[in-house]
Coordinates of C-alpha atoms in Angstrom, one line a residue:
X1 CA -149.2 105.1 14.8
X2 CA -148.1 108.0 17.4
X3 CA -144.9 109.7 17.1
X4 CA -142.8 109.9 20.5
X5 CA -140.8 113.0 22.1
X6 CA -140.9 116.7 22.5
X7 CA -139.0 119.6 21.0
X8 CA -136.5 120.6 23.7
X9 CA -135.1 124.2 24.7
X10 CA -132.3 125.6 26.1
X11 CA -133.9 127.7 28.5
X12 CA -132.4 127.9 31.9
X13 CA -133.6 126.1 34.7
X14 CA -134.8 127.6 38.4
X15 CA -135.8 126.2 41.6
X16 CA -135.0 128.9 43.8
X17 CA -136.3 132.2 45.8
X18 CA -134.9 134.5 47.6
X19 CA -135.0 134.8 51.1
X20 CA -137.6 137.2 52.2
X21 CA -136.3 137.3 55.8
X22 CA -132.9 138.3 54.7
X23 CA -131.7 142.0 55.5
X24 CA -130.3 141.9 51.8
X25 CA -132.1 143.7 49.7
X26 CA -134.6 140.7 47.2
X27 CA -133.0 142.5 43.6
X28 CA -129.4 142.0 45.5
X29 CA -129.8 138.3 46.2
X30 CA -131.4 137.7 42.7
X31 CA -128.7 139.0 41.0
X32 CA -125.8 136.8 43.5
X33 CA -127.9 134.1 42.5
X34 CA -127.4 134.5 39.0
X35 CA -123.8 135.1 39.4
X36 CA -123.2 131.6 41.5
X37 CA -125.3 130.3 38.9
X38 CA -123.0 131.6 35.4
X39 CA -119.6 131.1 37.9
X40 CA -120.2 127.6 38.8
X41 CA -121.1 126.6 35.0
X42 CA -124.7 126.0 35.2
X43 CA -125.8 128.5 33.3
X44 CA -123.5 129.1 30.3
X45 CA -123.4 131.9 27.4
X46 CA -126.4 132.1 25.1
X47 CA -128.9 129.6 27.1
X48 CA -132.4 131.8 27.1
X49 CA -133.7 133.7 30.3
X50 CA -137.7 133.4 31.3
X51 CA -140.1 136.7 30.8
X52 CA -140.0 138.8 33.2
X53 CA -143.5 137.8 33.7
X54 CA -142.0 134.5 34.3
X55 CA -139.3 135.0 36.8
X56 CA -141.6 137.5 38.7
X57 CA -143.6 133.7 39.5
X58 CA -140.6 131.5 40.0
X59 CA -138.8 134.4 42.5
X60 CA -142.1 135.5 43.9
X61 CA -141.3 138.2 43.7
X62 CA -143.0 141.6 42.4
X63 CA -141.8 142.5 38.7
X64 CA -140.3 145.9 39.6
X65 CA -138.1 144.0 41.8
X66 CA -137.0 141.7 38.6
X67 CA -136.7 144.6 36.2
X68 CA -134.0 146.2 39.2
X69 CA -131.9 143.1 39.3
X70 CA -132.0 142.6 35.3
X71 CA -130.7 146.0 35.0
X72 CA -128.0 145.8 37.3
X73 CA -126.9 142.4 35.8
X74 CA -127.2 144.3 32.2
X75 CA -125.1 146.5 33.7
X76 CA -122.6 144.0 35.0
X77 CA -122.7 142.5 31.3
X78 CA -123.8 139.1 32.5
X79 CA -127.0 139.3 30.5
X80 CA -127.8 140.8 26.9
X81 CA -130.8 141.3 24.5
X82 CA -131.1 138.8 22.0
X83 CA -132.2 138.5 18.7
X84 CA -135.3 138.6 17.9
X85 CA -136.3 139.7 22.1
X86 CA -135.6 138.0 24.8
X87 CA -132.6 138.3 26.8
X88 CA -130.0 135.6 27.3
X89 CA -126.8 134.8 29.7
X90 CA -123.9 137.5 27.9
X91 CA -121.9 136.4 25.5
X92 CA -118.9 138.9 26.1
X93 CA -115.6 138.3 27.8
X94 CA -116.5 139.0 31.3
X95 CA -119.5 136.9 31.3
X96 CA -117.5 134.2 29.9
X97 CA -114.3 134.7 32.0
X98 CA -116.5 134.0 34.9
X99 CA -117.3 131.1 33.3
X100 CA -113.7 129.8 32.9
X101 CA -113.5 129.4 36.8
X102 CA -115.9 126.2 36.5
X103 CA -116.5 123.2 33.9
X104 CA -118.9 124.3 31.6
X105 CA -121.4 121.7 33.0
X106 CA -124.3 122.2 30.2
X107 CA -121.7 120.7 27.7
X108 CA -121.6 117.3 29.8
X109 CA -125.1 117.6 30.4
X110 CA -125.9 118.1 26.7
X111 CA -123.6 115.4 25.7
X112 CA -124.9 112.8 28.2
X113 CA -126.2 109.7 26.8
X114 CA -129.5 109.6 29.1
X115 CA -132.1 111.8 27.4
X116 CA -134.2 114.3 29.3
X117 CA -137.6 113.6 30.4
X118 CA -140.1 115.9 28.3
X119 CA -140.3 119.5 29.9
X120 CA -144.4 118.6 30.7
X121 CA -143.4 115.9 33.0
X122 CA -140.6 117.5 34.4
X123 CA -143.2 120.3 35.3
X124 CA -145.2 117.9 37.0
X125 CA -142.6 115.9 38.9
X126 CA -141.6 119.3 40.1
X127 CA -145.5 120.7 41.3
X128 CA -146.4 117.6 43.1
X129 CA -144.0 118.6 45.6
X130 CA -145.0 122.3 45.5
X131 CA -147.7 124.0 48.4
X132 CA -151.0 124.5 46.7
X133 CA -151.2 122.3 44.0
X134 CA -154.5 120.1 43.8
X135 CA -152.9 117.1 42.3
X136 CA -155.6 115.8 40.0
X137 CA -153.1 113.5 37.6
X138 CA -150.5 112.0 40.4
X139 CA -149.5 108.6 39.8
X140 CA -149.5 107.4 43.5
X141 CA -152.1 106.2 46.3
X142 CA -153.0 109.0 48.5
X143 CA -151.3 109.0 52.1
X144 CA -154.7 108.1 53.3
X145 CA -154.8 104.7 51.7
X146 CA -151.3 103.7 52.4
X147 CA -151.7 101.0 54.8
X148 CA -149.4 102.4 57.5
X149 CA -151.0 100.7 60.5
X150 CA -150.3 97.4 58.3
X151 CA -146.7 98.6 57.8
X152 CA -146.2 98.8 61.5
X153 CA -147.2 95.8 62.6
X154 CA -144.6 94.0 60.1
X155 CA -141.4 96.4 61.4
X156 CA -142.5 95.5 65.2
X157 CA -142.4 92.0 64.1
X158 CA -139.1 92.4 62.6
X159 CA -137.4 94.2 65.6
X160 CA -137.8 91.0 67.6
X161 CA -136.0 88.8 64.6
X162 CA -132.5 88.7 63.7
X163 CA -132.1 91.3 60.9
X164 CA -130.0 90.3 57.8
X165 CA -127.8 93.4 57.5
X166 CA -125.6 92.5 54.6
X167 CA -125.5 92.5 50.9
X168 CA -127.9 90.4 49.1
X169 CA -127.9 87.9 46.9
X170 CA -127.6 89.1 43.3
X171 CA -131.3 87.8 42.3
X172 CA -132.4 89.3 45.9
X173 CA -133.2 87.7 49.1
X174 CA -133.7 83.7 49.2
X175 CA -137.0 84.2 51.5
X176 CA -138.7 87.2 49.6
X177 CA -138.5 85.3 46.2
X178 CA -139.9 82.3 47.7
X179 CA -142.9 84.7 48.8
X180 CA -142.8 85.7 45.8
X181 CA -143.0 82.5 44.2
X182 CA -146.4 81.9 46.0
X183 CA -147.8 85.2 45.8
X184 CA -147.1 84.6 41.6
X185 CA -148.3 81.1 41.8
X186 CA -151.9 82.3 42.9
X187 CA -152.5 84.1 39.4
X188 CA -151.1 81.8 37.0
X189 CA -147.4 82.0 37.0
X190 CA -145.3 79.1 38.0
X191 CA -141.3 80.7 38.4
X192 CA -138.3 78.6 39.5
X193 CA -136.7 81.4 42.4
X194 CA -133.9 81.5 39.7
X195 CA -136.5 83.0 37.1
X196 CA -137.4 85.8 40.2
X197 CA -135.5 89.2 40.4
X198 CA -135.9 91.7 43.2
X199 CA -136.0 94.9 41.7
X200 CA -136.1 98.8 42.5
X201 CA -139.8 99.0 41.3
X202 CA -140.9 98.6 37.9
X203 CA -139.0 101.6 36.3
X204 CA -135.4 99.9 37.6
X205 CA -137.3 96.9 35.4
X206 CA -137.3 98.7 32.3
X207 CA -134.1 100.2 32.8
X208 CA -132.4 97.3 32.8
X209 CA -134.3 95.8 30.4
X210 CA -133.3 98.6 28.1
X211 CA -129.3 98.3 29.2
X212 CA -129.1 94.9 29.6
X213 CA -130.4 93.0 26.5
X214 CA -131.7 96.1 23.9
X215 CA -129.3 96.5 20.8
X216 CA -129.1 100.1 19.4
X217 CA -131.5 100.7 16.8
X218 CA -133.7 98.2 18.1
X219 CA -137.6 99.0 17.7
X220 CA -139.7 99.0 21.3
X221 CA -143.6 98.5 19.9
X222 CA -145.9 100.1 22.5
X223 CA -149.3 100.5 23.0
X224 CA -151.0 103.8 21.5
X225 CA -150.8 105.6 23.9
X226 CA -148.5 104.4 25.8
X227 CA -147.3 104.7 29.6
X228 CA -143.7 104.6 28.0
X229 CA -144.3 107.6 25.4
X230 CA -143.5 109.9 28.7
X231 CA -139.9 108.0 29.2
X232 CA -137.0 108.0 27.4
X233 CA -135.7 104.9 29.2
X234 CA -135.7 102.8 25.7
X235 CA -134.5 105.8 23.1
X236 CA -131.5 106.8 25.6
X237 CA -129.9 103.0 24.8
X238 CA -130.5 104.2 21.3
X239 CA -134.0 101.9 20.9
X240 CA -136.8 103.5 19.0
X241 CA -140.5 103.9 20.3
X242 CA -143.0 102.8 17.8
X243 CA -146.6 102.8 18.5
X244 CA -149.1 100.6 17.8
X245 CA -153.2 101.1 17.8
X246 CA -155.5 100.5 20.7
X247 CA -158.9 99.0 20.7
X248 CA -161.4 97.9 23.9
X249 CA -160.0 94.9 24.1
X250 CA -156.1 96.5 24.1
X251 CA -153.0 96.5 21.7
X252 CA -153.5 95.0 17.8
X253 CA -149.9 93.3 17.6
X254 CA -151.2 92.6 13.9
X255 CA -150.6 96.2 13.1
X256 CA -147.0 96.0 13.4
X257 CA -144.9 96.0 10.1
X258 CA -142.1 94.4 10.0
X259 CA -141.3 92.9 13.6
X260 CA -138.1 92.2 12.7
X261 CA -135.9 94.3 10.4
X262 CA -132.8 95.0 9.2
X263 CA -131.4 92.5 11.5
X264 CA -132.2 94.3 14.7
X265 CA -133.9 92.9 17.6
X266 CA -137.3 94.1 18.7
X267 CA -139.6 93.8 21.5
X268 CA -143.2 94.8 22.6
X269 CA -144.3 96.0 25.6
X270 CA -147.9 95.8 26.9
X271 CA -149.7 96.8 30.3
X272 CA -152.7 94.3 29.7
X273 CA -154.1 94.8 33.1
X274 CA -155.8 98.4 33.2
X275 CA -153.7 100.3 31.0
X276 CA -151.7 103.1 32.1
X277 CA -153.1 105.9 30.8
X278 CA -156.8 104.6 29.4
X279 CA -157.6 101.7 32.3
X280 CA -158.7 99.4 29.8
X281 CA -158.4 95.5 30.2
X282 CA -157.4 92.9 27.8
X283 CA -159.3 90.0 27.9
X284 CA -157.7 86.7 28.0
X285 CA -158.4 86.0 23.8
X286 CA -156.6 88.9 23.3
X287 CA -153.7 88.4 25.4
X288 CA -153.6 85.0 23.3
X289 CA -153.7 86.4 20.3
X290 CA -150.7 89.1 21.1
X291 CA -148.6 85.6 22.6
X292 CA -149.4 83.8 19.4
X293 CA -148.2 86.7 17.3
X294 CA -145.3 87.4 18.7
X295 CA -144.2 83.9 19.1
X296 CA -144.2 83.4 15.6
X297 CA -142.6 86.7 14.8
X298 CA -139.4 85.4 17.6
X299 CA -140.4 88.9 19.0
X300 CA -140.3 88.9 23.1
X301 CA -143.3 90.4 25.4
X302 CA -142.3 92.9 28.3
X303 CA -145.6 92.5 30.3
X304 CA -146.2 95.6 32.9
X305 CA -148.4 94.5 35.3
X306 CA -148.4 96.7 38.1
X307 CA -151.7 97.3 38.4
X308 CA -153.2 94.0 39.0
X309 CA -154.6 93.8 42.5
X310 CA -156.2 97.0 42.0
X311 CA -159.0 95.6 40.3
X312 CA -162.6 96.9 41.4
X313 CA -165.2 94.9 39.9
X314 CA -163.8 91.5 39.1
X315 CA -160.6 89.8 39.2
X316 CA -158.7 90.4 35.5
X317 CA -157.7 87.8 33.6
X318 CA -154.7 85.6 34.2
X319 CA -151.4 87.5 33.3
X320 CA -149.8 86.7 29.5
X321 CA -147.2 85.4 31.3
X322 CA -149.3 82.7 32.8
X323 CA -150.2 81.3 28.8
X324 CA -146.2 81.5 28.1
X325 CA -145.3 78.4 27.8
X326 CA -142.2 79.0 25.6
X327 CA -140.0 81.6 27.6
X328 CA -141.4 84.5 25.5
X329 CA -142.4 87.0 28.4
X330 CA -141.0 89.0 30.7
X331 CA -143.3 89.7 33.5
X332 CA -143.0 92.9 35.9
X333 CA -145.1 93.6 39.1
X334 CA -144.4 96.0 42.1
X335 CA -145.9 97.3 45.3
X336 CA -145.2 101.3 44.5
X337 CA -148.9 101.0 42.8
X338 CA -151.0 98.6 44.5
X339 CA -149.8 99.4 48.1
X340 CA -147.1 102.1 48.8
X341 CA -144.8 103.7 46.2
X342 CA -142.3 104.5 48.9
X343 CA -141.0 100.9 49.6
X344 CA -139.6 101.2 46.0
X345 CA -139.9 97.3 45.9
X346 CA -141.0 95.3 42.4
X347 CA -139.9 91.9 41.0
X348 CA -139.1 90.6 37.4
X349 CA -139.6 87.2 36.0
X350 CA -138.2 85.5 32.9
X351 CA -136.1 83.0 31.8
X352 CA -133.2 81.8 33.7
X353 CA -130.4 83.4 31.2
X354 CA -132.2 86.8 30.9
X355 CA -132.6 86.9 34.8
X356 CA -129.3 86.4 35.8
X357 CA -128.1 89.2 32.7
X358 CA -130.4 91.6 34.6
X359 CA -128.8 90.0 37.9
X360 CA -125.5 91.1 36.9
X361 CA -126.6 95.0 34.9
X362 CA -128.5 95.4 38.6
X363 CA -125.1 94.6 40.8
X364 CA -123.2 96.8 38.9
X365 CA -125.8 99.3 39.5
X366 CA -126.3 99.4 43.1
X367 CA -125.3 96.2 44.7
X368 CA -128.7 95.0 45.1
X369 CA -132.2 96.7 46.7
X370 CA -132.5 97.7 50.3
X371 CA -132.3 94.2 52.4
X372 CA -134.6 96.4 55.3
X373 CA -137.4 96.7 52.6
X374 CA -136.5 93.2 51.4
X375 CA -137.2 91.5 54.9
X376 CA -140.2 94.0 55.1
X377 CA -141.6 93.1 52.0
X378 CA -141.3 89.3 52.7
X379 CA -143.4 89.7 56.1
X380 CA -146.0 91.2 54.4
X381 CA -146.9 88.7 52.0
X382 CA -145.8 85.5 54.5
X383 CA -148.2 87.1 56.9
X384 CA -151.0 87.8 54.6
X385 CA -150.8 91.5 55.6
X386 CA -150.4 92.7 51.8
X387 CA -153.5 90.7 50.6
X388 CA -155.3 92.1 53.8
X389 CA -154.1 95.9 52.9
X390 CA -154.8 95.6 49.1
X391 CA -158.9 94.7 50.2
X392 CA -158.9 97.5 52.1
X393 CA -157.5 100.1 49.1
X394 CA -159.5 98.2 47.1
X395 CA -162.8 99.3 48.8
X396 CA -161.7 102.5 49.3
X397 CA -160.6 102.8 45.4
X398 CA -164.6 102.2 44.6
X399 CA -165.3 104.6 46.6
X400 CA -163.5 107.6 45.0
X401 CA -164.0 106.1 41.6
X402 CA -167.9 106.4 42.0
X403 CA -167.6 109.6 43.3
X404 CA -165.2 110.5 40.1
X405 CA -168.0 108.9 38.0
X406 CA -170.4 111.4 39.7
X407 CA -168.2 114.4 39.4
X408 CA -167.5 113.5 35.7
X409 CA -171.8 113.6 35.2
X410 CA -172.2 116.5 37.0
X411 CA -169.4 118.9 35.5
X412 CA -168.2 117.2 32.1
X413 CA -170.8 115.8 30.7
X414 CA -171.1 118.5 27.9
X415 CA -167.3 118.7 28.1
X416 CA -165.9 115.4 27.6
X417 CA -166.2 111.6 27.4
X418 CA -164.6 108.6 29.6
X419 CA -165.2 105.5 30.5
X420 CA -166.2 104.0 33.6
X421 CA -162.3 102.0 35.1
X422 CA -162.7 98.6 36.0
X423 CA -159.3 98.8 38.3
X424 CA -156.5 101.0 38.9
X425 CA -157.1 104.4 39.8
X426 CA -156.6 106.3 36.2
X427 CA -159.2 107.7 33.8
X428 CA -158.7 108.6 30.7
X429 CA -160.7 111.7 29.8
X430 CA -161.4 112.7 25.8
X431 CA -162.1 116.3 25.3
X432 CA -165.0 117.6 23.4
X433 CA -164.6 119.9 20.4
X434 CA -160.9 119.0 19.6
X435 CA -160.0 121.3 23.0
X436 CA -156.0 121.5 23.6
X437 CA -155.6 119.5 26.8
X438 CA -151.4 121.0 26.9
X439 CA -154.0 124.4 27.0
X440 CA -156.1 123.3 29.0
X441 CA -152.7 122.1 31.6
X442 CA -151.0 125.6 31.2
X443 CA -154.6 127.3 32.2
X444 CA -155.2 124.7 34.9
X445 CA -151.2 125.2 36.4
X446 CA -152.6 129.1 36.8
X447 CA -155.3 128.2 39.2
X448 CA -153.1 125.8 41.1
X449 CA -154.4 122.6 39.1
X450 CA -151.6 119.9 38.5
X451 CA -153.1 117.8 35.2
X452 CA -151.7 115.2 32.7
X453 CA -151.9 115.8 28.8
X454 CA -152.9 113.2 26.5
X455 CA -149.8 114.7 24.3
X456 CA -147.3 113.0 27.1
X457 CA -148.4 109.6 26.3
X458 CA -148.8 109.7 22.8
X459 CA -148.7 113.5 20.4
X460 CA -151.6 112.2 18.8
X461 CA -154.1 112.4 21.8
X462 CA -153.2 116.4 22.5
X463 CA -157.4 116.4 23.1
X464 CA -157.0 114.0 26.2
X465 CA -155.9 113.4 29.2
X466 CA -155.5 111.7 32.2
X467 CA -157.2 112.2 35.6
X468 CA -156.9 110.3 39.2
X469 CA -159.5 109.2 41.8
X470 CA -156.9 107.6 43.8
X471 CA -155.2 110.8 45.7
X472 CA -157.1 113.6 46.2
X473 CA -160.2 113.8 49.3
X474 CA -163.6 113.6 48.2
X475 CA -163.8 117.3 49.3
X476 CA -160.7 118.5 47.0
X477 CA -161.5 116.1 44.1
X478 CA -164.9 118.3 44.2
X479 CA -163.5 121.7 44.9
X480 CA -161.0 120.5 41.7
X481 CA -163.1 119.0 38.7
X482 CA -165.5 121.6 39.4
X483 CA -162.9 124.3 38.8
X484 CA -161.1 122.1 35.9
X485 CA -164.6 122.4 34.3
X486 CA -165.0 126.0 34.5
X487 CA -161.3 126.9 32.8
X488 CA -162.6 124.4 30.2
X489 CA -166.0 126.3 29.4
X490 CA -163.8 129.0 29.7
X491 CA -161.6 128.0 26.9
X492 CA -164.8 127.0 24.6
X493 CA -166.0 130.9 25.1
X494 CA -162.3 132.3 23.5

């Protein structure tokens, strides 16, 4: 079973350069930079500074002009030397007199009950946005198969309507979840609209999953790995992840010991439908078998299944909440994967009490999602204009996946095995030869290549990882597996 988390540090953090068309001097607004920074209580006594290599990246700057502005700010006494090398924010009185005119803001952070997101992912979240980064792991749809066009034709719609401007109902708008209702109805799932929630996407799901009905010390089984090992949604509320093995055919619930211990609640949670991260599908005996299990271990299924209409080959089975005939599961779906993350738009079905508890966490939250996007969101699927855009990602999906399949034969096939997705736009790539794939993502970052490391998912699978066909041109999807192939025979030459 796969252990969950990452050591942390206490480095400092920097998202900052300095203003190369400034008549200041680059060393002189450096070191004003790191003075705001220890004033305001951001940076604090003894958190650890970058290399000089380091910081000579994140200024870019040249690292003569770093070594000036650490000497002046030796000088000033704001930084010191520490033990062992390294240097660090000061620890004498000026530096921490300067600290007395702010909160010291690291202590509230530190103390916070939300846990950080491990510092790979918070790498990644950070590069996507960044100039120059071939994004071969992103979790989205490229711009190019965002149905736009599609998009348009609802809001032009809409502008000759009367707009509902005001706050929703607390289970979300009466006219989307009766969409809803339908859209659920075609693949299994028969929902009373007071079983439907409107959510923030699937993430909001799990969040208020997590605050709304998980005890502390409460056990979250998840597949190994596990879309979840990068999140610390369930272990902030005090919940611990527990993993359980994966075969073909998906999670083995049978592997669990002891669902239910020490008198504290748990739960599993399962993306059936092309896995996120290793795309594979669980076939409907399976998704009996994990029903049947937890049923008669009183243990409740959160079933993830975002990825459904993404399917390239054949339709998937019907969901596990379609065989739930007990109130047993609670089913997520959203449109951030299968048709544009931006409308930050998913739904959440379950029964009636557990609904209207999420109802009531979600109100408290934010009053409800965006009723704009609502009324958007309910023209698309009354109009038939989601199921029309989904065919059209759909086709273009196979596309880029056979390429990936081709790219995959023609670079990795010394390097690495995968198999060939079925839906979705992941794959899930086993190095050869017990490579590092956190290596592999530091080298890779060098040349400007954003990847994902098996280790995020699960620190058991440090020799995989996880690539996408569904963002990159079939121009820089060429240009970057090519190049993620030659840092990887690299690697195998020492």
């Amino acid at each position: 079973m796969g252990e969950y988390g990452e050591k942390r540090t206490d480095a400092i953090s920097i998202s900052w350069k300095p203003d190369r068309q400034s008549k200041i001097p680059l060393y002189s607004q450096i070191v004003s930079y790191f003075s705001e920074k220890i004033s305001s209580g951001d940076w604090v006594s003894g958190q650890v500074l970058p290399s000089q290599r380091k910081l000579s990246e994140l200024f870019g700057v040249n690292r003569s002009t770093i070594v000036e502005a650490m000497d002046e700010l030796a000088s000033l006494g704001m930084i010191e030397s520490g033990f062992g090398g390294g240097t660090r924010i000061a620890n004498d009185s000026w530096s921490l007199l300067m600290q007395d005119k702010a909160p010291d803001w690291q202590s509230y952070i530190r103390a916070g009950g939300f846990r950080a997101n491990v510092p790979t992912v918070q790498i990644i979240n950070h590069l996507e946005f960044e100039d120059g980064i071939t994004r071969l792991s992103t979790g989205e749809l490229s711009p190019d198969l965002v149905q736009m066009d599609l998009t348009r034709k609802v809001l032009n719609s809409l502008s000759t309507r009367n707009l509902f401007m005001n706050y929703p109902d607390p289970l979300g708008m009466p006219g989307l979840r009766a969409a809803l209702q339908t859209h659920l109805r075609q693949i299994g799932i028969e929902a009373p609209l007071s079983c439907i929630l409107i959510v923030s996407g699937a993430l909001q799901a799990l969040q208020l999953i997590s605050t709304g009905i998980v005890q502390a010390k409460s056990t979250v089984y998840v597949e190994s790995p596990s879309y979840l090992g990068s999140l610390n949604i369930f272990q902030s509320v005090g919940a611990e992840l527990q993993g359980v093995p994966l075969d073909a055919s998906g999670i083995l619930p049978w592997m669990i010991r002891e669902p239910q211990s020490n008198g504290r609640h748990s739960l599993l949670y399962t993306i059936p439908t092309f896995q996120n991260p290793t795309g594979c599908v669980m076939p409907v005996s399976r998704r009996r078998e994990v029903l049947k299990y937890c049923k008669e271990n009183h243990m409740p299924v959160i079933e993830d299944d975002v990825f459904r209409d993404l399917w390239l080959d054949e339709m998937p089975p019907p969901p596990i909440k379609a065989l739930d005939q007990s109130g047993s599961v609670v089913y997520i779906g959203s449109l951030s994967k299968c048709f544009s993350p931006g409308l930050r738009l998913g739904w959440l079905v379950g029964p009636e009490s557990v609904v209207q508890r999420l109802a009531d966490v979600k109100m408290q939250m934010d009053y409800g999602v965006s009723v704009l996007t609502q009324q958007v969101v309910e023209e698309l699927f009354r109009s038939g204009l989601y199921y029309t855009g989904v065919n059209t990602i759909r086709q273009q999906l196979r596309e880029r996946r056979d390429l990936m399949m081709y790219l995959l034969e023609k670079y990795f096939a010394d390097l690495a095995e995968w198999n060939r997705p079925a839906g979705g736009f992941f794959i899930w790539i086993k190095l050869k030869n017990r490579v590092s794939a956190e290596q592999l993502f530091n080298r890779a970052l060098k040349e400007g290549l954003l990847i994902l490391p098996g280790s995020v998912y699960d620190m058991g699978y440090s020799s995989s990882l996880r690539l996408t066909y569904g963002y990159l041109s079939a121009e820089e999807m060429e240009l970057g597996m090519r190049r993620l192939a030659e840092i990887l025979r690299a690697m195998g030459r020492g």
